[in-house]
Coordinates of C-alpha atoms in Angstrom, one line a residue:
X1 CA 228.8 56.3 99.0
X2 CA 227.0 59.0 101.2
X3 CA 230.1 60.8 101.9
X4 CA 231.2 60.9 98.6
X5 CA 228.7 62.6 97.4
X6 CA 228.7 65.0 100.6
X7 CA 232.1 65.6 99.2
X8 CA 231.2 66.2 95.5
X9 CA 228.3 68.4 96.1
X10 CA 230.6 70.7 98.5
X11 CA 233.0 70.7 95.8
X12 CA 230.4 72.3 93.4
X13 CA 229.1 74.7 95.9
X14 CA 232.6 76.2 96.8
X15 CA 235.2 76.1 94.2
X16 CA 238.8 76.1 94.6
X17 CA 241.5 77.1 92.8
X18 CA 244.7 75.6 92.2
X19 CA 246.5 77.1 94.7
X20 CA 243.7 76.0 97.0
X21 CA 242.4 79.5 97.6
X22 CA 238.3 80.3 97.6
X23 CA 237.5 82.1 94.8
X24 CA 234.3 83.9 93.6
X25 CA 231.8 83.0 90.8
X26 CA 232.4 86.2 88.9
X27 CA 236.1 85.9 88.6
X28 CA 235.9 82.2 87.6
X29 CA 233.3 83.7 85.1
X30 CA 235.8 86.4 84.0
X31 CA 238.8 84.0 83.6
X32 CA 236.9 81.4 82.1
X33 CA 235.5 84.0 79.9
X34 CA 239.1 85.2 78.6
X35 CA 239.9 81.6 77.9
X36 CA 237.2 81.0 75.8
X37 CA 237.6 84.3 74.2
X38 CA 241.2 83.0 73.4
X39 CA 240.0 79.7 72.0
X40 CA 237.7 81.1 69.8
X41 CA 240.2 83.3 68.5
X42 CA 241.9 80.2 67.5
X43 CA 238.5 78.7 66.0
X44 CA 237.9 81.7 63.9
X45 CA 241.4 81.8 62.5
X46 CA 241.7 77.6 61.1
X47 CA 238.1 79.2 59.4
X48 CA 238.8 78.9 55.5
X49 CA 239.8 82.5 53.8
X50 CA 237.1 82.5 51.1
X51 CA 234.6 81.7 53.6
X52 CA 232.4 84.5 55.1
X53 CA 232.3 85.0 58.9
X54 CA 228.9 86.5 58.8
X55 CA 227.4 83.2 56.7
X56 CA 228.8 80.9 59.8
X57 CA 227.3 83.3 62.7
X58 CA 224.0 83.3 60.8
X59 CA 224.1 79.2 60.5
X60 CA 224.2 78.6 64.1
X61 CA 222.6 80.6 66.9
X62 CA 221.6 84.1 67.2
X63 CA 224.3 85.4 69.5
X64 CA 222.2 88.6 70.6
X65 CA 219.8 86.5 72.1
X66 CA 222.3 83.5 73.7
X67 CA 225.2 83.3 76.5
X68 CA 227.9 81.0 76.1
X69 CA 228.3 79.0 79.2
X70 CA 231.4 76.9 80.0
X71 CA 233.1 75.2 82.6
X72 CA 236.9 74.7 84.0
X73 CA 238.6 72.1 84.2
X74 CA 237.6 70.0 87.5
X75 CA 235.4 72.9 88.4
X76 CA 232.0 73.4 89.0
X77 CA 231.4 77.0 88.2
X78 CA 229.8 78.8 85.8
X79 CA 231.4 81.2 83.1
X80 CA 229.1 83.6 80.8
X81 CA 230.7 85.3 78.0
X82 CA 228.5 88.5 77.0
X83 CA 227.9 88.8 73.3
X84 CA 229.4 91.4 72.9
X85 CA 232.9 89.6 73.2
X86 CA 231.6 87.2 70.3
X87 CA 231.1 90.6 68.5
X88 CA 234.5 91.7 68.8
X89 CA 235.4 87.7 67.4
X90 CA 233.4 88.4 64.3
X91 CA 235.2 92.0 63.7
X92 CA 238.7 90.4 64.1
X93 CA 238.1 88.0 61.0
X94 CA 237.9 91.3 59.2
X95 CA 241.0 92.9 60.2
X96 CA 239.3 94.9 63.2
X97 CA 240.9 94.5 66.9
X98 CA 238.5 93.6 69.2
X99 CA 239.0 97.3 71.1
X100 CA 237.1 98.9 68.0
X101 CA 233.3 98.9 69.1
X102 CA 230.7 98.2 66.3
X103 CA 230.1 101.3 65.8
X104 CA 233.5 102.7 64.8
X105 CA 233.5 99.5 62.2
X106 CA 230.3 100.6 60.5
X107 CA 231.9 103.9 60.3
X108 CA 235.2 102.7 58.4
X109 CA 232.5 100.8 55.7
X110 CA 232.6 102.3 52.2
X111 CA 229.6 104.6 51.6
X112 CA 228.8 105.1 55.3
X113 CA 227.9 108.8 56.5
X114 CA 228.5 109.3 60.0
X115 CA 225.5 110.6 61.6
X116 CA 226.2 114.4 63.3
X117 CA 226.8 114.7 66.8
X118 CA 223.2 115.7 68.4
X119 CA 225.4 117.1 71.5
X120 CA 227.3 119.7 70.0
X121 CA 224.7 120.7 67.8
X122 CA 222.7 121.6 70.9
X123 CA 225.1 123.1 72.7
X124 CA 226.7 125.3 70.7
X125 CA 223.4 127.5 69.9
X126 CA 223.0 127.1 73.9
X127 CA 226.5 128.9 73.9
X128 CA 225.8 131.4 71.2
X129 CA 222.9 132.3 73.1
X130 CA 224.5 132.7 76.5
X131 CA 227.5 134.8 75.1
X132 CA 224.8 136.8 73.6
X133 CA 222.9 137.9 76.5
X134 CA 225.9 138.9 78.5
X135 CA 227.3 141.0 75.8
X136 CA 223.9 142.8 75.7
X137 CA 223.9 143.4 79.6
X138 CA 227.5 144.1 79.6
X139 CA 226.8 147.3 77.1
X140 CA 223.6 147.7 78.5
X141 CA 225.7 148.0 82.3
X142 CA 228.0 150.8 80.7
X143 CA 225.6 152.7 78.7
X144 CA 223.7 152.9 82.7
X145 CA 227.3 153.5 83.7
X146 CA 228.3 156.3 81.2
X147 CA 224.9 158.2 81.3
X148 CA 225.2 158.1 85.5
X149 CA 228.3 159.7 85.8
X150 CA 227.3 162.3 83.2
X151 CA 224.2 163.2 85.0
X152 CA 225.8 163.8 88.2
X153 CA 228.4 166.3 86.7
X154 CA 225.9 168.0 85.1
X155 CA 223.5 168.3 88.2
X156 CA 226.7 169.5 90.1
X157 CA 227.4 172.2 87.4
X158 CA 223.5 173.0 87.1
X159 CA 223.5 173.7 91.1
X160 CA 227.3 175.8 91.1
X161 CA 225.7 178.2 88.5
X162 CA 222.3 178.2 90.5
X163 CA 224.2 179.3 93.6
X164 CA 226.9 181.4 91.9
X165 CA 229.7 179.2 92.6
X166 CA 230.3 178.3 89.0
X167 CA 231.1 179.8 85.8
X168 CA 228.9 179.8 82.7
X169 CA 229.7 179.6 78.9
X170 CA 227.6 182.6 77.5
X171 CA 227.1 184.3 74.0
X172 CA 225.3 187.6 74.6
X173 CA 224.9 187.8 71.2
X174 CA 223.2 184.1 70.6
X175 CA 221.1 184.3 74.2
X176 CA 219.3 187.4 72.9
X177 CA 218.5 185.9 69.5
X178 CA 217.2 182.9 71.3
X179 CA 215.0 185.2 73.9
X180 CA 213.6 186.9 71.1
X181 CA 212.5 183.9 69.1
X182 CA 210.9 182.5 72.3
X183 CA 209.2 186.0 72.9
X184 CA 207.5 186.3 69.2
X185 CA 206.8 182.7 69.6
X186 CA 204.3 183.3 72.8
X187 CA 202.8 186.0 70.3
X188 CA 202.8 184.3 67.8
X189 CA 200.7 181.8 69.3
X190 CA 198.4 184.2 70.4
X191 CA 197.6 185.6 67.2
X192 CA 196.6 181.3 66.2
X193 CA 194.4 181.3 69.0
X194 CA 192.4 184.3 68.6
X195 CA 192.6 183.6 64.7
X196 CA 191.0 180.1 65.3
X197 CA 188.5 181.7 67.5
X198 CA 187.4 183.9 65.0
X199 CA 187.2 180.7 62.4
X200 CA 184.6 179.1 64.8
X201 CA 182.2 182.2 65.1
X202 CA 182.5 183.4 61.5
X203 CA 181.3 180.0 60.5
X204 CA 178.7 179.6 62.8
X205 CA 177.6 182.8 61.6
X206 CA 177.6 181.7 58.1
X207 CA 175.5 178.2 58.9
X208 CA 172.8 180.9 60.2
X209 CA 173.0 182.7 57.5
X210 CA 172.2 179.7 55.5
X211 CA 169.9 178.6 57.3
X212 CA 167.8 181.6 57.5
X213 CA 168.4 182.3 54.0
X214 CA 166.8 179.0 53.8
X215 CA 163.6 180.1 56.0
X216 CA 162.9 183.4 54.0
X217 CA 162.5 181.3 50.7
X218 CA 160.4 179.0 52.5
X219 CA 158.0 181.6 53.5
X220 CA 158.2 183.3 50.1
X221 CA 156.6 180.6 48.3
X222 CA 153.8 179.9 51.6
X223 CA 153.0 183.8 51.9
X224 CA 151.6 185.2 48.6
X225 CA 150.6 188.6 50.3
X226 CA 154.8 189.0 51.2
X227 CA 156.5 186.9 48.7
X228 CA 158.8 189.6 47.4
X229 CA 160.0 191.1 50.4
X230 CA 160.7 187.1 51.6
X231 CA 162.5 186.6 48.1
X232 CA 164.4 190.0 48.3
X233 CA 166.0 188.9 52.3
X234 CA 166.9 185.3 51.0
X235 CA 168.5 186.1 48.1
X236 CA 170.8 188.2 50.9
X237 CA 171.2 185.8 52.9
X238 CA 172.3 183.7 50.1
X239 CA 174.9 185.8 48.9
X240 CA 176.4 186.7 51.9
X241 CA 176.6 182.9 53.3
X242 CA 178.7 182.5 49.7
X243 CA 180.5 185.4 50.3
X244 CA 181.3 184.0 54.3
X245 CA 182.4 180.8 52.5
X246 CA 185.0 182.7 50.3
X247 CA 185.8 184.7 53.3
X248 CA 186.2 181.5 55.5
X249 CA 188.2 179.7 52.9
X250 CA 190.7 182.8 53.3
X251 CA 191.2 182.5 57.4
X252 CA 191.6 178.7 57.0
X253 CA 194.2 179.0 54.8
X254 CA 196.0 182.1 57.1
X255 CA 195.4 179.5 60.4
X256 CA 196.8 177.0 58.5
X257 CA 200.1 178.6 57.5
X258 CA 200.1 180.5 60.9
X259 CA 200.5 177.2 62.9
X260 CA 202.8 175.8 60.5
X261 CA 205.5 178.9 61.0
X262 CA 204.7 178.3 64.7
X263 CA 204.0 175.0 65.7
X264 CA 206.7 173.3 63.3
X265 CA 209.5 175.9 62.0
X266 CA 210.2 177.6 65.0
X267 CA 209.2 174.7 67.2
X268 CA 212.0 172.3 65.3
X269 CA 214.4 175.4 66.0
X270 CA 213.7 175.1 69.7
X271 CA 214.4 171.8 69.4
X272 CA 218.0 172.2 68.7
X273 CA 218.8 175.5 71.0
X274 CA 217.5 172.6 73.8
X275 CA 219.9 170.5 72.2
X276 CA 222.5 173.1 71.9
X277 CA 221.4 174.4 75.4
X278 CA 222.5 170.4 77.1
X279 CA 225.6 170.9 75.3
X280 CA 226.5 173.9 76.7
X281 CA 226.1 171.9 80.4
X282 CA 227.8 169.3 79.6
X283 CA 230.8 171.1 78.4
X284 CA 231.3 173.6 81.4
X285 CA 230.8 170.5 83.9
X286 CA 233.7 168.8 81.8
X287 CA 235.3 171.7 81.7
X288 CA 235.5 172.3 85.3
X289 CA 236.2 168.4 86.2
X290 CA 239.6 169.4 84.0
X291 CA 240.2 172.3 85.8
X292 CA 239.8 170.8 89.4
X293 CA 241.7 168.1 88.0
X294 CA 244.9 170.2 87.1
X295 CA 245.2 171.9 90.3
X296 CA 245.5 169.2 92.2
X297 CA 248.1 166.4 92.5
X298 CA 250.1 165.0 90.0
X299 CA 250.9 161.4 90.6
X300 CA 250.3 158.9 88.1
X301 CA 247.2 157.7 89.2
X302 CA 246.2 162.0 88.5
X303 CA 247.9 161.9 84.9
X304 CA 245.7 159.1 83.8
X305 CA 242.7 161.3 85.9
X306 CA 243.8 164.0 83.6
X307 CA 244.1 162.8 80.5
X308 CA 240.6 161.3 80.6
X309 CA 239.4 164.4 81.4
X310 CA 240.9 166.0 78.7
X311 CA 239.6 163.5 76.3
X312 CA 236.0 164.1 77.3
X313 CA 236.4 167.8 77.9
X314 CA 237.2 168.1 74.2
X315 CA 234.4 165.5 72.4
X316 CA 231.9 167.9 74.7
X317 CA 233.7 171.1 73.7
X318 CA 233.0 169.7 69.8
X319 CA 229.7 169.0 70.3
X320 CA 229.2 172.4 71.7
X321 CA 230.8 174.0 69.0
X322 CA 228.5 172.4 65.9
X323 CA 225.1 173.1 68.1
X324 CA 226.4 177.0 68.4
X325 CA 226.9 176.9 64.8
X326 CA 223.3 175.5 64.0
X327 CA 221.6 177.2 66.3
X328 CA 222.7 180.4 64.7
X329 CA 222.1 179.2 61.4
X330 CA 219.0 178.2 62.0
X331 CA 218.1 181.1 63.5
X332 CA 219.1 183.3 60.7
X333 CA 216.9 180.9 58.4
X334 CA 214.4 181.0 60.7
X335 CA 213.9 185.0 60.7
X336 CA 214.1 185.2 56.7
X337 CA 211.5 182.5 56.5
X338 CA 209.1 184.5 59.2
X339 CA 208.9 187.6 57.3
X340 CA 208.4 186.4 54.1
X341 CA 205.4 183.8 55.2
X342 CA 204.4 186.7 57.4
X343 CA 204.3 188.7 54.8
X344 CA 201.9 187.1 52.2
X345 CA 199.5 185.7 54.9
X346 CA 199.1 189.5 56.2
X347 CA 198.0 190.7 52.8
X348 CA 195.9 188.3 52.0
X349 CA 193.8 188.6 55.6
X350 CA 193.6 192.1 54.7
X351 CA 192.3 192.3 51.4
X352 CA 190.1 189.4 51.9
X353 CA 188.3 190.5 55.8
X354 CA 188.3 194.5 53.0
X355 CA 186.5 192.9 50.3
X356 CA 184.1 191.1 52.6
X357 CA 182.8 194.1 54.6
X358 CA 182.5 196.1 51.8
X359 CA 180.6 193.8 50.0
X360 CA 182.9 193.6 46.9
X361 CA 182.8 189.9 45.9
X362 CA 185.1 190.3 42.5
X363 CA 187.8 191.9 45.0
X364 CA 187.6 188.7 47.3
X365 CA 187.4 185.9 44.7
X366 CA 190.5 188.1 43.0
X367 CA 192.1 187.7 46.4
X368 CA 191.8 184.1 47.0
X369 CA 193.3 183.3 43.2
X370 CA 196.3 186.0 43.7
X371 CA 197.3 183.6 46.8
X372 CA 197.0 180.5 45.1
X373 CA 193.6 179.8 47.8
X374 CA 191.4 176.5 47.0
X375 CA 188.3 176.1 48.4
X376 CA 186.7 173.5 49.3
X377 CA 183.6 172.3 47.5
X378 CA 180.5 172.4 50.1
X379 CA 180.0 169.1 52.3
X380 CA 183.6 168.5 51.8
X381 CA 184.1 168.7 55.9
X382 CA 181.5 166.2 56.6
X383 CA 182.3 162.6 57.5
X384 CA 181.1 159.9 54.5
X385 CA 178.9 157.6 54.7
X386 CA 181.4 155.0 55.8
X387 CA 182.8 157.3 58.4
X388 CA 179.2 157.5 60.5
X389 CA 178.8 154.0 60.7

């Protein structure tokens, strides 16, 4: 009795196979687990045609929540079928092989949307992105490229004509236009300065006026014994303060127009001889890159040399040639505007500083309307209310 249950109990602790060979738990689980896999198969297809899988799953056990266990024949192991092999059962009664996962079969049912793939959908902005940024740093790398190698053949041209080694593109007739313009400019500016000076003076001049125009009534009406002779020198006061106003309203307006010829016509034709002036370097260093170019050899490796060469010494030598011709335009705009602006803004200091000294106040009111001269009302260059807070 003892010994045969020695012997049984080994028997469940170490199974054997039929060829007598030890074999593990798991693949006794695994094979057992095919069988019953088969068998089922079987089970499921004796099931009645009009009858609905899903009605007998839901009869008997919840099969998320279970493990099938079973046994071979004469052995003591274990076999657990996952239920996700049942699931695979219950999509072959519908036609499904038991490869196709339960997703994929939700997926083939009528009115089913498949839901969008969160993966690409994050990566490809990622991507975007990426290719982005290095196409910005690649243009970014030969605009730095582009504007190095053209600064360093324009230093080397700026230092050969320095040091009279290289030649220069000049038009004698064009460089003397352009010193000219820079010469009345400096004069020019002189003439606003001292003009704007005179502004500031002649106006304090007037407020004292004012204000002793202001006194002298004041003691008119307090002194009884010199009343008239305190009217007489505020009522002279008060017309030459008027007068000063008229007179002011005159140099305002000549400032004004002054530092708009100055500061703004001839300033934006500077602009472009500076323009026109960069252009000039550019296109003798391109120029002589050709021409050290073509004297020397001429491999293939030179041709292509060369021909780039050419290309860029001819976009420079275009852009040269339009800022010649708007400099010279410009210029010749430039001189016609000056005189005529020069020309009214002359007259009308003349007659109005005339009429002021002399005391003719028709003549300097006449003045200011001939110009086309508004004056501002008094108080008008004081800050509002708002303004001082």
């Amino acid at each position: 009795m003892t010994d045969s249950i020695l012997s049984k109990a080994a028997t469940m602790e170490i199974p054997i196979n039929s060829n007598g060979d030890s074999r593990t738990a798991e693949d006794d689980s695994l094979e057992q687990g095919a069988q019953i896999g088969g068998s089922l198969d079987e089970i499921v297809g004796t099931l009645p045609v009009n009858m609905d899988l899903q009605q007998v799953m839901v009869s008997g056990p919840n099969l998320n929540e279970t493990s099938i266990v079973s046994g071979g024949y004469g052995g003591a192991a274990e076999g657990i079928i996952p239920t996700s092999s049942i699931k695979d059962i219950r999509f072959k009664s519908r036609g499904i092989t038991p490869s196709h996962s339960a997703t994929s079969w939700i997926a083939n049912q009528p009115g089913h949307y498949p839901a969008p793939s969160m993966h690409h959908s994050n990566s490809h902005p990622s991507m975007m992105s990426e290719e982005a940024a290095k196409g910005v740093a690649v243009e970014k790398f030969d605009s730095v490229k582009k504007w190095s190698i053209n600064t360093y053949k324009c230093t080397k041209q700026m230092f050969s004509e320095r040091f009279g080694r290289g030649t220069k593109t000049v038009d004698m007739e064009l460089e003397a236009q352009i010193d000219v313009l820079r010469e009345t400019k400096m004069k020019y500016e002189h003439i606003l300065r001292l003009a704007r000076e005179l502004t500031n003076h002649f106006y304090n001049m007037v407020q004292t006026q004012q204000a002793l125009g202001d006194t002298f009534a004041d003691l008119s009406q307090k002194s009884p014994e010199l009343q008239d002779e305190f009217g007489f020198n505020a009522e002279t006061q008060r017309l030459l303060c008027k007068n000063g106003e008229t007179l002011l309203g005159a140099i305002n307006f000549f400032v004004s127009s002054i530092n708009t010829l100055v500061n703004k016509t001839m300033e934006d034709t500077l602009m472009t001889i500076k323009m026109y002036e960069n252009a000039r370097l550019e296109f003798d260093a391109y120029r002589a890159d050709l021409e050290e170019l073509s004297v020397g050899p001429r491999d293939a490796a030179a041709m292509v040399r060369i021909e780039m060469a050419q290309q860029q010494y001819q976009i420079h030598k275009d852009k040269y040639e339009r800022l010649h011709s708007d400099v010279s335009i410009k210029l010749k705009f430039l001189e016609e505007n000056k005189v005529k602006v020069m020309h009214k803004q002359l007259l009308l200091f003349h007659n109005a500083v005339s009429a002021y000294f002399a005391g003719n106040q028709q003549q300097l009111e006449q003045t200011l309307r001939q110009f086309n001269v508004k004056l501002k009302p008094p108080g008008s260059d004081k800050p509002s209310w708002l303004e001082e807070q």
